[in-house]
mmCIF file of C-alpha atoms in Angstrom:
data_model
loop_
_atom_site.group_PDB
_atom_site.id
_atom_site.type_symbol
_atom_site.label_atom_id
_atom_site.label_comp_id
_atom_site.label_asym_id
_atom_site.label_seq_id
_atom_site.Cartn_x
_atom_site.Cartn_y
_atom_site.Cartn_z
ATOM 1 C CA UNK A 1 -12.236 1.010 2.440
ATOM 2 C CA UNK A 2 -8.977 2.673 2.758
ATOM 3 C CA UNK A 3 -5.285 3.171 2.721
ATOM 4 C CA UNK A 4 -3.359 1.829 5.550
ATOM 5 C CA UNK A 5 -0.535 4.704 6.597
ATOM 6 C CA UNK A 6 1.689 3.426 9.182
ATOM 7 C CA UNK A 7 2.488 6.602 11.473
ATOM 8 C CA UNK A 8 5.793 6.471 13.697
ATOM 9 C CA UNK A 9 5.974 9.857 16.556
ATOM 10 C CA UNK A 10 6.444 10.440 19.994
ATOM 11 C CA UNK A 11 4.134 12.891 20.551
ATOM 12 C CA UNK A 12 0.521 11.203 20.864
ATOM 13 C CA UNK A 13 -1.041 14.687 20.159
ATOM 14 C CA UNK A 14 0.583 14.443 17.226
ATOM 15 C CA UNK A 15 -0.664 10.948 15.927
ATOM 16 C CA UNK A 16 -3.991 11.250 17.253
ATOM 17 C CA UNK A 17 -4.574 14.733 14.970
ATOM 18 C CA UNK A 18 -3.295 12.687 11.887
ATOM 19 C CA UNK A 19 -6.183 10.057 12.667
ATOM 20 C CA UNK A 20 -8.818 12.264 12.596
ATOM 21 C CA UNK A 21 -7.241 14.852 9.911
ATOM 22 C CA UNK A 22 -6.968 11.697 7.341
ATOM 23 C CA UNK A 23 -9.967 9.746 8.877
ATOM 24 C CA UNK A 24 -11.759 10.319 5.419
ATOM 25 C CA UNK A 25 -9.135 8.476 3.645
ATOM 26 C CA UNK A 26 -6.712 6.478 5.767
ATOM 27 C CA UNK A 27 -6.439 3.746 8.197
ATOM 28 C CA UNK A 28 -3.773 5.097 10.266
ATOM 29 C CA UNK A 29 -1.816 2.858 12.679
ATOM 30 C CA UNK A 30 0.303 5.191 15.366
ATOM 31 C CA UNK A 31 3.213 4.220 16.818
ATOM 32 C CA UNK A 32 4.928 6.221 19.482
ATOM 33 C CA UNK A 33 7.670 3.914 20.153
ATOM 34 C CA UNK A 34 10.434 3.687 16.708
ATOM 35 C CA UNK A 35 11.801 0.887 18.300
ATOM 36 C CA UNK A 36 8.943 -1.602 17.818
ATOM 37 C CA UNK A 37 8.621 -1.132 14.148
ATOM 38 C CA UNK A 38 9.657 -4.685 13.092
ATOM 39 C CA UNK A 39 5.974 -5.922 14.911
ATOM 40 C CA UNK A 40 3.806 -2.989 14.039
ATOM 41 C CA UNK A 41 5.157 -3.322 10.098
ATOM 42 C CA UNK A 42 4.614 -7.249 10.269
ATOM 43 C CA UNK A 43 0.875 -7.084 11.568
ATOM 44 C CA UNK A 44 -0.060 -4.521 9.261
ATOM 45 C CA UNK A 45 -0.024 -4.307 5.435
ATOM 46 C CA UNK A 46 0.994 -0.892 4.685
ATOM 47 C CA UNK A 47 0.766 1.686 1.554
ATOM 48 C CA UNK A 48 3.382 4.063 3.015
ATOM 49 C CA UNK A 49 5.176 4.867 6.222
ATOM 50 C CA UNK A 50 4.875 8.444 7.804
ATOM 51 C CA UNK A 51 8.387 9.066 10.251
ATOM 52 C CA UNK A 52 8.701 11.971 13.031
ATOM 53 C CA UNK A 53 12.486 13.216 11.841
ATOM 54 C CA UNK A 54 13.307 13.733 15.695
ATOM 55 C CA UNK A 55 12.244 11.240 18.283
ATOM 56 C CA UNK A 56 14.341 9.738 20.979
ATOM 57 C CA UNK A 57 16.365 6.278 20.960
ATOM 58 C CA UNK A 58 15.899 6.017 16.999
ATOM 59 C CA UNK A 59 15.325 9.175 15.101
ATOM 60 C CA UNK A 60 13.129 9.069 11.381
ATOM 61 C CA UNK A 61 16.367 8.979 9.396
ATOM 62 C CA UNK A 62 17.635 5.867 11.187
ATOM 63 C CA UNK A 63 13.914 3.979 11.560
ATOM 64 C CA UNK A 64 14.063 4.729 7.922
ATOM 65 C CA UNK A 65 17.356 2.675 7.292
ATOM 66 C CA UNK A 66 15.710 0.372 9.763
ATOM 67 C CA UNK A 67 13.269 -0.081 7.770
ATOM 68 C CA UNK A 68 14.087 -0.049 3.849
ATOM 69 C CA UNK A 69 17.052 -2.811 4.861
ATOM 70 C CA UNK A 70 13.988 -5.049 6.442
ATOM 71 C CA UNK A 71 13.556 -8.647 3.949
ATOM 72 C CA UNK A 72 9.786 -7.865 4.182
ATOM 73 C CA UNK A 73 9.803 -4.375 3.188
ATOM 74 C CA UNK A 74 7.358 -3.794 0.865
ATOM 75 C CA UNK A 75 8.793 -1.225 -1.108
ATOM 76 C CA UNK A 76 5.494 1.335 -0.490
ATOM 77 C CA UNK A 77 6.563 4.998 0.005
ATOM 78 C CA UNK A 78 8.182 6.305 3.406
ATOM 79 C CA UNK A 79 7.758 10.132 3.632
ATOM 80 C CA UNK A 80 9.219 12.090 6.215
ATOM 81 C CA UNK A 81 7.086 14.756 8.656
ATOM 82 C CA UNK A 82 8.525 17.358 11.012
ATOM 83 C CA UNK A 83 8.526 20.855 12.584
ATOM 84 C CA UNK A 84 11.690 21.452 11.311
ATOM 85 C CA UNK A 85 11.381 23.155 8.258
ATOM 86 C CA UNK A 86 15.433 24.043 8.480
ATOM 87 C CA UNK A 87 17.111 23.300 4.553
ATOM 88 C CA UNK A 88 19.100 21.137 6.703
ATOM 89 C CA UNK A 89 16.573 18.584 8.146
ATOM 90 C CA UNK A 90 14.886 18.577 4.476
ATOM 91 C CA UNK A 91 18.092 17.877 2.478
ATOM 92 C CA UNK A 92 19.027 15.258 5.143
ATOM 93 C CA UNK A 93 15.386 13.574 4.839
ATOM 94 C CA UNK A 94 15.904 13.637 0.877
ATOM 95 C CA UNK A 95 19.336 12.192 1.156
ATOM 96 C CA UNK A 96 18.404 9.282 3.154
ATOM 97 C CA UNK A 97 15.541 8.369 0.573
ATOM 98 C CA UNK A 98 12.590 9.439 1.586
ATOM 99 C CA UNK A 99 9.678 10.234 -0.919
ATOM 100 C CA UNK A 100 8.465 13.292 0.166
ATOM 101 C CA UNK A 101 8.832 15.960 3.185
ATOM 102 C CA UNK A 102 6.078 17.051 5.016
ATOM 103 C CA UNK A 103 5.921 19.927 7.240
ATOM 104 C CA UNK A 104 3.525 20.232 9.959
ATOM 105 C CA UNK A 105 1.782 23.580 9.189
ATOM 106 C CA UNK A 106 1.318 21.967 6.077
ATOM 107 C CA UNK A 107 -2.993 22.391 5.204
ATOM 108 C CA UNK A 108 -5.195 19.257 5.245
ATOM 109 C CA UNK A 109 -6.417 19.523 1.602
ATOM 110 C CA UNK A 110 -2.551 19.135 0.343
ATOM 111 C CA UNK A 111 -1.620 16.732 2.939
ATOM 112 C CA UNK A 112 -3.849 14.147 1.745
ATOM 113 C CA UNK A 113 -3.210 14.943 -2.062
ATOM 114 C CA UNK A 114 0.140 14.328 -1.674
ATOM 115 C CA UNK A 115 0.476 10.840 0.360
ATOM 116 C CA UNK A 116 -2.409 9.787 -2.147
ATOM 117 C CA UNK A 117 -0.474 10.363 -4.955
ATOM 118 C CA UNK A 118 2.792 8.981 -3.445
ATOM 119 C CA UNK A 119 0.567 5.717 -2.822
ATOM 120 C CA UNK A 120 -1.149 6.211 -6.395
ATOM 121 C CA UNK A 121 2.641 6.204 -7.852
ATOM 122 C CA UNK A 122 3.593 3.427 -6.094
ATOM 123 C CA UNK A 123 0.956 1.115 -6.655
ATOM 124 C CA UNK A 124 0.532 1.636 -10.360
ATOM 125 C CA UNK A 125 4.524 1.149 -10.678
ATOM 126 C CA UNK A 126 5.052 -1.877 -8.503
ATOM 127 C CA UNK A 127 6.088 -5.085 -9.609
ATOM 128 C CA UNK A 128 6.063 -6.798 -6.423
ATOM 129 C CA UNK A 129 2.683 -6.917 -4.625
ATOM 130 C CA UNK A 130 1.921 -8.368 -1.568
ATOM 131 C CA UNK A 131 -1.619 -8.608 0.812
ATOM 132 C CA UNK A 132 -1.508 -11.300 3.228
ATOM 133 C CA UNK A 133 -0.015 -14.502 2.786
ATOM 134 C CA UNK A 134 0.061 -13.919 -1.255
ATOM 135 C CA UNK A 135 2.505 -12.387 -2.996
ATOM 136 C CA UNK A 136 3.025 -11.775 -7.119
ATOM 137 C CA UNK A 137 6.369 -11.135 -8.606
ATOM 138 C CA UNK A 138 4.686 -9.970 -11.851
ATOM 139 C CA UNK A 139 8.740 -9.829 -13.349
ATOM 140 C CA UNK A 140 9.270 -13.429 -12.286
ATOM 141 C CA UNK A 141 5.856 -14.667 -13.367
ATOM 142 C CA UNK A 142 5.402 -15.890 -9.766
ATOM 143 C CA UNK A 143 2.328 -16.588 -7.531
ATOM 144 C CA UNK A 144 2.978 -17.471 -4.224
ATOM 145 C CA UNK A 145 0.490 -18.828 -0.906
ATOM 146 C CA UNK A 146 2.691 -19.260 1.828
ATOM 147 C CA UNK A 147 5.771 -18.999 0.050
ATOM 148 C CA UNK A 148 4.189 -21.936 -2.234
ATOM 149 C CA UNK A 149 3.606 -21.252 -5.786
ATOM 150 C CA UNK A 150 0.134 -21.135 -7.850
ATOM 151 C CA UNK A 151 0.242 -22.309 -11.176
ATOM 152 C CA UNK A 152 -1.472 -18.876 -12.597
ATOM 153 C CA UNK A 153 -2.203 -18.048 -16.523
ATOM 154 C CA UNK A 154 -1.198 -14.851 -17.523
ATOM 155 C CA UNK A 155 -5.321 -13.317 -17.429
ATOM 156 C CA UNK A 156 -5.197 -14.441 -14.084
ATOM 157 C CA UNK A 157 -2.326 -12.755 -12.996
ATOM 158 C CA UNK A 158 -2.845 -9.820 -14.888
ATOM 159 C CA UNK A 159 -6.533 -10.045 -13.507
ATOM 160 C CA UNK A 160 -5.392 -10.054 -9.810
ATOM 161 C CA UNK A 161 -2.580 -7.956 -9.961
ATOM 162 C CA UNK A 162 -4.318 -4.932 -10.765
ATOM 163 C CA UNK A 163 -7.422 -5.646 -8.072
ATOM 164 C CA UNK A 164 -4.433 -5.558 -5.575
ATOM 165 C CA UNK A 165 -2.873 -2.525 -6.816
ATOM 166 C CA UNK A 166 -6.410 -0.759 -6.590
ATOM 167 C CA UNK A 167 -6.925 -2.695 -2.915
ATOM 168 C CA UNK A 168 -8.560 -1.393 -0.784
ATOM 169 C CA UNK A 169 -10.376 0.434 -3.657
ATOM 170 C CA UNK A 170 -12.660 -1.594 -5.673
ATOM 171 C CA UNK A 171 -12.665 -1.454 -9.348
ATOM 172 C CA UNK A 172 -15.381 -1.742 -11.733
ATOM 173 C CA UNK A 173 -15.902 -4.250 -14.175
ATOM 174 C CA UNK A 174 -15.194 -1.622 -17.433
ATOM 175 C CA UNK A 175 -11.970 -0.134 -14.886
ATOM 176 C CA UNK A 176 -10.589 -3.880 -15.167
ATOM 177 C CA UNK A 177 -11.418 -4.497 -18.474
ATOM 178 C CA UNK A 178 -9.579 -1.615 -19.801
ATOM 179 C CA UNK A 179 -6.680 -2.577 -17.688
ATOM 180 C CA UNK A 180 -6.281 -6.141 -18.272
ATOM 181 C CA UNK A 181 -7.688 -6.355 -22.269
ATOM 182 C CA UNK A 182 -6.941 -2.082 -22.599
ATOM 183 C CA UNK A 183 -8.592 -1.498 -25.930
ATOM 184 C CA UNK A 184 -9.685 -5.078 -27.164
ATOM 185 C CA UNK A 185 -13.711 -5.914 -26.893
ATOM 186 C CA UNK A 186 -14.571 -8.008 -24.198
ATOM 187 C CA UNK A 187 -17.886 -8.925 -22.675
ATOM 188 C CA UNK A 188 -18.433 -8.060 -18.616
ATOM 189 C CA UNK A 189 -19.253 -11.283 -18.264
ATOM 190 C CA UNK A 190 -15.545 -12.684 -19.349
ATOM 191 C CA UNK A 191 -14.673 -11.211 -15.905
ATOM 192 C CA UNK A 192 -17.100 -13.679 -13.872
ATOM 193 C CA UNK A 193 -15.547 -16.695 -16.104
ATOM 194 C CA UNK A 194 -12.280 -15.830 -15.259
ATOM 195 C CA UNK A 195 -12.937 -15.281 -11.497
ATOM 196 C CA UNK A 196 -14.463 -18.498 -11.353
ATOM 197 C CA UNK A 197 -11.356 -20.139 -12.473
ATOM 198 C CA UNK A 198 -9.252 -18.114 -10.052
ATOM 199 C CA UNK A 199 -11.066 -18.467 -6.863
ATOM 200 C CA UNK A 200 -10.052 -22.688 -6.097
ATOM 201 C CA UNK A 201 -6.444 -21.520 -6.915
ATOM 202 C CA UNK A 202 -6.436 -18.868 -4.225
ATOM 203 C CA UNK A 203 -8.567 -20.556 -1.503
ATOM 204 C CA UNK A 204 -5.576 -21.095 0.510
ATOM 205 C CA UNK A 205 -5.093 -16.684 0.793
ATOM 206 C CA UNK A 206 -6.252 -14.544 3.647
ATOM 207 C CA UNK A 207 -8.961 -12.478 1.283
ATOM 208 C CA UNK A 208 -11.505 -13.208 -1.039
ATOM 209 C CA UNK A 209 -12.152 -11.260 -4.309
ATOM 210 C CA UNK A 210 -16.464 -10.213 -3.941
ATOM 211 C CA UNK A 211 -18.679 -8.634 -7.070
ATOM 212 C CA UNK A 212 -20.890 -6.434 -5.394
ATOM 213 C CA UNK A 213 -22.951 -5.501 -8.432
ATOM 214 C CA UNK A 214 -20.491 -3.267 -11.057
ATOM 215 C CA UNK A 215 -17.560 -3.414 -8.169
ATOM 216 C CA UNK A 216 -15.216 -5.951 -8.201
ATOM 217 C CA UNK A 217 -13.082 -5.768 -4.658
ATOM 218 C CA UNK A 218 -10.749 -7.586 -2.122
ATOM 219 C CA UNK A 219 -11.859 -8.050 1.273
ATOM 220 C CA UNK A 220 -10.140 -10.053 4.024
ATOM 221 C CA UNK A 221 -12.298 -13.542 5.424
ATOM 222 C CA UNK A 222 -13.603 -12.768 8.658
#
């Protein structure tokens, strides 16, 4: 399973070397047309955004206004990528927000470390994570189905919050366990009684939490 990396260029060289050069790690969902992003960023559920600093009708630095204003934004890293290596064009990128600058003689090996990272960063940090129709404001306390709220404990939100934030990496059971209960001593098979109790609450959500022996993971219902 992997990352989802949402890739906005004109150039469909450009985006089809990305597929195969990140292949290993990322889905990656090309876009040659800026203009469309509102549709591409609403079918997919992405860890970070990729932007071409100069392509025609909207350029990276306005898609990215475009899209950290959007109600839906997710709040996952948007890193910039171009050919333009000028102090100019990186400041700019930086000034507008974006994450990280990539330039495109940059080598494979450090390309990949450092959107991983950005993605590792953001997922460990977030408060708000969403897959689907199911969202958890882990500030608010707040479950949500369809906008509807889920009466969760706190186990259970702690429980599901981090199995999103690993998505679409599973996690073992010890990995959760030292995340949810961190140094207390619980038995593996606490996890399977609190699953239990979480799966009629979240039958409602596109995805289903498996155990798949030691792995504990998110997949979407076919």
């Amino acid at each position: 399973m992997k990352w989802t990396l949402i890739y906005f260029d004109d150039q469909i060289q450009n985006i089809e070397c990305f597929k195969e050069l990140l292949a290993a790690d990322f889905n990656v969902i090309g876009c040659l047309d800026a203009t469309q992003f509102n549709s591409v960023m609403l079918e997919n559920h992405p860890h970070a955004f990729l932007l071409d600093v100069h392509m025609p009708v909207l350029d990276g630095h306005a898609l990215y206004q475009k899209i950290n204003s959007h109600p839906l934004y997710n709040g996952c890293p948007i890193i910039f990528i171009s050919g333009d290596q000028s102090d100019e064009n990186k400041l700019k990128s930086f000034q507008e927000g974006g994450i990280d600058f990539l330039p495109r003689d940059l080598k494979s090996e450090e390309t990949v470390a450092r959107l991983s990272n950005k993605i590792r960063f953001y997922l460990e940090r977030s408060t708000k994570l969403e897959l689907g129709n199911l969202r958890i404001d882990v500030e608010a306390f707040l479950v949500t189905i369809n906008l509807k709220p889920i009466d969760f404990t706190l186990l259970e939100m702690r429980i599901l919050s981090n199995l999103l934030r690993s998505y679409p990496k599973p996690l073992t059971r010890a990995q959760l366990i030292f995340r949810v209960w961190e140094n207390e001593t619980v038995k593996p098979g606490t996890i399977n009684t609190h699953l239990t109790n979480l799966r009629p609450k979240i039958e409602a959500w596109d995805y289903i939490i498996k155990v798949r022996e030691d792995n504990i993971l998110i997949l979407k219902k076919p």
